[in-house]
PDB file of C-alpha atoms in Angstrom:
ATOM      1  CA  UNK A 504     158.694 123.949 101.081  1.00 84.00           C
ATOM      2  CA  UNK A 505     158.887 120.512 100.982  1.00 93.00           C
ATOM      3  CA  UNK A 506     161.678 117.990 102.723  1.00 91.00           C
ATOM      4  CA  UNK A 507     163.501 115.047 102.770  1.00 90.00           C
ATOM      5  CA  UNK A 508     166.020 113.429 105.349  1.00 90.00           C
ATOM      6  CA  UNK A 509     169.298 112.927 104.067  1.00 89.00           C
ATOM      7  CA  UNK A 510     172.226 111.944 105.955  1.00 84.00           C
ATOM      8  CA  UNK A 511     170.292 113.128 109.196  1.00 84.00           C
ATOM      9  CA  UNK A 512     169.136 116.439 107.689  1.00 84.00           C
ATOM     10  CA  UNK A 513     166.802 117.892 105.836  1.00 87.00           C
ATOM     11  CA  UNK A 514     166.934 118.927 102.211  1.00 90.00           C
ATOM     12  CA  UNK A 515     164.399 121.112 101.018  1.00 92.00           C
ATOM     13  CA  UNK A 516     162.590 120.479  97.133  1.00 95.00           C
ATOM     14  CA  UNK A 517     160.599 122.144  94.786  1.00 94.00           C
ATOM     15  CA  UNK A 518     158.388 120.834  91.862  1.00 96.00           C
ATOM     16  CA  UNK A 519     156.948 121.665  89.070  1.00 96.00           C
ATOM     17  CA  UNK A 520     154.620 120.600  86.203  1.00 97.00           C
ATOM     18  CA  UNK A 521     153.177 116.965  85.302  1.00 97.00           C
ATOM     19  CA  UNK A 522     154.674 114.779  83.127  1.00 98.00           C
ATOM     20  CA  UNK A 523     157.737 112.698  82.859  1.00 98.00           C
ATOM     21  CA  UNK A 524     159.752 113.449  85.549  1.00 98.00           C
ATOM     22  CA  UNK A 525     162.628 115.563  85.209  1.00 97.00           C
ATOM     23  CA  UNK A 526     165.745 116.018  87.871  1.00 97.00           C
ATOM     24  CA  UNK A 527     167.237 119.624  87.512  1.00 94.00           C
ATOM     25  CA  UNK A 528     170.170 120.800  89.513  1.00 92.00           C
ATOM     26  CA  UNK A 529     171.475 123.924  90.331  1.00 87.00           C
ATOM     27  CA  UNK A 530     174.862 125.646  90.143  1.00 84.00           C
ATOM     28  CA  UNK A 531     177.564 126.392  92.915  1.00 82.00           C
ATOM     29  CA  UNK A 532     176.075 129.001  94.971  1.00 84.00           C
ATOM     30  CA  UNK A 533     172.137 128.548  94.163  1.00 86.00           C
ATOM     31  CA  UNK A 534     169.576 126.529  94.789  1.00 85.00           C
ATOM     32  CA  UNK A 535     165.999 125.014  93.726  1.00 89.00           C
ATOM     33  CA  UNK A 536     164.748 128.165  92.451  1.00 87.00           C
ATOM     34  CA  UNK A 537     167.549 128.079  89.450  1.00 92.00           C
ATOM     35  CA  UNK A 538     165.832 124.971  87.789  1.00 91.00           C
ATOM     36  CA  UNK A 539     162.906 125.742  88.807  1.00 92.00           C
ATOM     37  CA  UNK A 540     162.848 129.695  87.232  1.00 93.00           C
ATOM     38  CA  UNK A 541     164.778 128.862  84.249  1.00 92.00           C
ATOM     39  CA  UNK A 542     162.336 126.021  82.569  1.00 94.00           C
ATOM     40  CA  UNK A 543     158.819 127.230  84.099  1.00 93.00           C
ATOM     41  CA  UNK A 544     157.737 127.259  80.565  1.00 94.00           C
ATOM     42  CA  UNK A 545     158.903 123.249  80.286  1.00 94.00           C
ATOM     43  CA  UNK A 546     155.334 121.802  79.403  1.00 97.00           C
ATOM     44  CA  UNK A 547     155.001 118.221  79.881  1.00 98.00           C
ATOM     45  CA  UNK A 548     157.810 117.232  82.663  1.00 98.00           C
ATOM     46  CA  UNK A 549     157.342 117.027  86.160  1.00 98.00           C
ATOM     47  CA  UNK A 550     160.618 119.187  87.503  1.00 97.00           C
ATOM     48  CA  UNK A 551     162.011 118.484  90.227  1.00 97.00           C
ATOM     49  CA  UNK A 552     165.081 120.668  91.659  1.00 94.00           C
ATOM     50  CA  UNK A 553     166.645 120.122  95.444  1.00 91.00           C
ATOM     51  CA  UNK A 554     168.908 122.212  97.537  1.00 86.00           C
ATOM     52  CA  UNK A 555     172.093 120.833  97.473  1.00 83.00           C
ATOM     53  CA  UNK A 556     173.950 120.482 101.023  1.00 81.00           C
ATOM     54  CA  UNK A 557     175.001 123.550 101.978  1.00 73.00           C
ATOM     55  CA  UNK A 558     172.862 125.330  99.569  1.00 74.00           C
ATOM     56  CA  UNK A 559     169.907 127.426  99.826  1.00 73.00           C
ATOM     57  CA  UNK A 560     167.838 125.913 102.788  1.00 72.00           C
ATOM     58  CA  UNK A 561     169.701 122.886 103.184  1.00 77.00           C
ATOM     59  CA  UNK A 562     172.396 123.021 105.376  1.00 73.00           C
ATOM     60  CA  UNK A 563     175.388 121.128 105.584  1.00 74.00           C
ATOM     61  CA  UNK A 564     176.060 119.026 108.857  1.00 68.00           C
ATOM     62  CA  UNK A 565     179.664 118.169 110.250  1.00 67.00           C
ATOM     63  CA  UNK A 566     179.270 114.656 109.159  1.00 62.00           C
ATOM     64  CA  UNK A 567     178.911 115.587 105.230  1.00 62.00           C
ATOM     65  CA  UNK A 568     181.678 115.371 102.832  1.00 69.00           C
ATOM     66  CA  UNK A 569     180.501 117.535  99.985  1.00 74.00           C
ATOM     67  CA  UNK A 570     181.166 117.328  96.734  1.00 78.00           C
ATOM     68  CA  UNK A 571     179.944 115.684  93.443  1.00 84.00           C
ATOM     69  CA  UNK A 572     179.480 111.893  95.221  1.00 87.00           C
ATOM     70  CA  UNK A 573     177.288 113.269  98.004  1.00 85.00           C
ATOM     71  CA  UNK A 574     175.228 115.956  95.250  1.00 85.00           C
ATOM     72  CA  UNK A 575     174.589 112.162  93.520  1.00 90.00           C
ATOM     73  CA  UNK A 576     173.639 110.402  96.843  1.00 91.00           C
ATOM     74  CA  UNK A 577     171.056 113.147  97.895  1.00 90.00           C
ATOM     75  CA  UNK A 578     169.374 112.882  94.117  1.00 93.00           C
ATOM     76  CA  UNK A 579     169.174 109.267  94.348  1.00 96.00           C
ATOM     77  CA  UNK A 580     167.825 109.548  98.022  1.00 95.00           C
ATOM     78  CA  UNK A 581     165.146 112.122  96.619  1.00 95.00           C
ATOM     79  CA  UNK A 582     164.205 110.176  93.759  1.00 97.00           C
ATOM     80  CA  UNK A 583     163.509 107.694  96.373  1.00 97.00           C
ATOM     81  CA  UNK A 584     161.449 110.035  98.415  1.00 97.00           C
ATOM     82  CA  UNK A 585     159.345 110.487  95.561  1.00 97.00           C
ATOM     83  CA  UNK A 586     159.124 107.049  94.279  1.00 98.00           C
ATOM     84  CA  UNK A 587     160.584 108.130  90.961  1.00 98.00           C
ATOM     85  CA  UNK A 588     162.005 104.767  89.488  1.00 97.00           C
ATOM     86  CA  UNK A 589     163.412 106.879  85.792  1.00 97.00           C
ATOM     87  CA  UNK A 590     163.809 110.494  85.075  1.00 98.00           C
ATOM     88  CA  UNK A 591     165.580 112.630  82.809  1.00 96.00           C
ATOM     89  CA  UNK A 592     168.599 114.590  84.057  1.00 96.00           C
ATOM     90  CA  UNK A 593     169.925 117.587  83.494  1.00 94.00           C
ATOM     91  CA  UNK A 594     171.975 120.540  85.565  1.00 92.00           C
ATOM     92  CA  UNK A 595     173.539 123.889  85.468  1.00 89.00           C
ATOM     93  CA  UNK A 596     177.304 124.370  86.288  1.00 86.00           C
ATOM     94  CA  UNK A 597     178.105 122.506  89.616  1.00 82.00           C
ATOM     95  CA  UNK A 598     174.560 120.707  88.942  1.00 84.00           C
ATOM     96  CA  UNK A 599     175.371 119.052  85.533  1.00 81.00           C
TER      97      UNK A 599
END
């Protein structure tokens, strides 16, 4: 599964698809697999969907405050990652 450093730790990714890129979050309690299961038909968009701190294999370290601020920082630092520059956005729950 693929990875990114954030805040000294990794956060784990999955993708989807080709096509305009689109940024999926999960809700409280999941992970990538959410997004990822619930538009696999999506034709067109590239999804993307991370593990949030603390969720599914990305673990939260002492030094992370979570909550919605941080969930924003680590999408920013994956679009980053990736060299996505504009995306669409969407979530479930927690992830929206």
């Amino acid at each position: 599964m693929p990875e990114f450093i954030f805040n000294g730790t990794a956060v784990f990714y999955g993708e989807q698809g080709e096509g305009v890129p689109f940024i999926f979050q999960h809700g409280l309690g999941a992970d990538h697999r959410q997004g990822l299961a619930a538009l696999s038909e999506l034709k067109g968009y590239r999804l993307v969907a991370a593990d949030c701190p603390g969720h599914g294999a990305s673990i939260c370290p002492d030094n992370t405050r979570m909550g919605f601020d941080t969930y924003a920082d680590v999408v920013v630092a994956l679009l980053d990652h990736l060299n996505i520059a504009s995306a669409v956005f969407g979530g479930i729950s927690m992830g929206s």
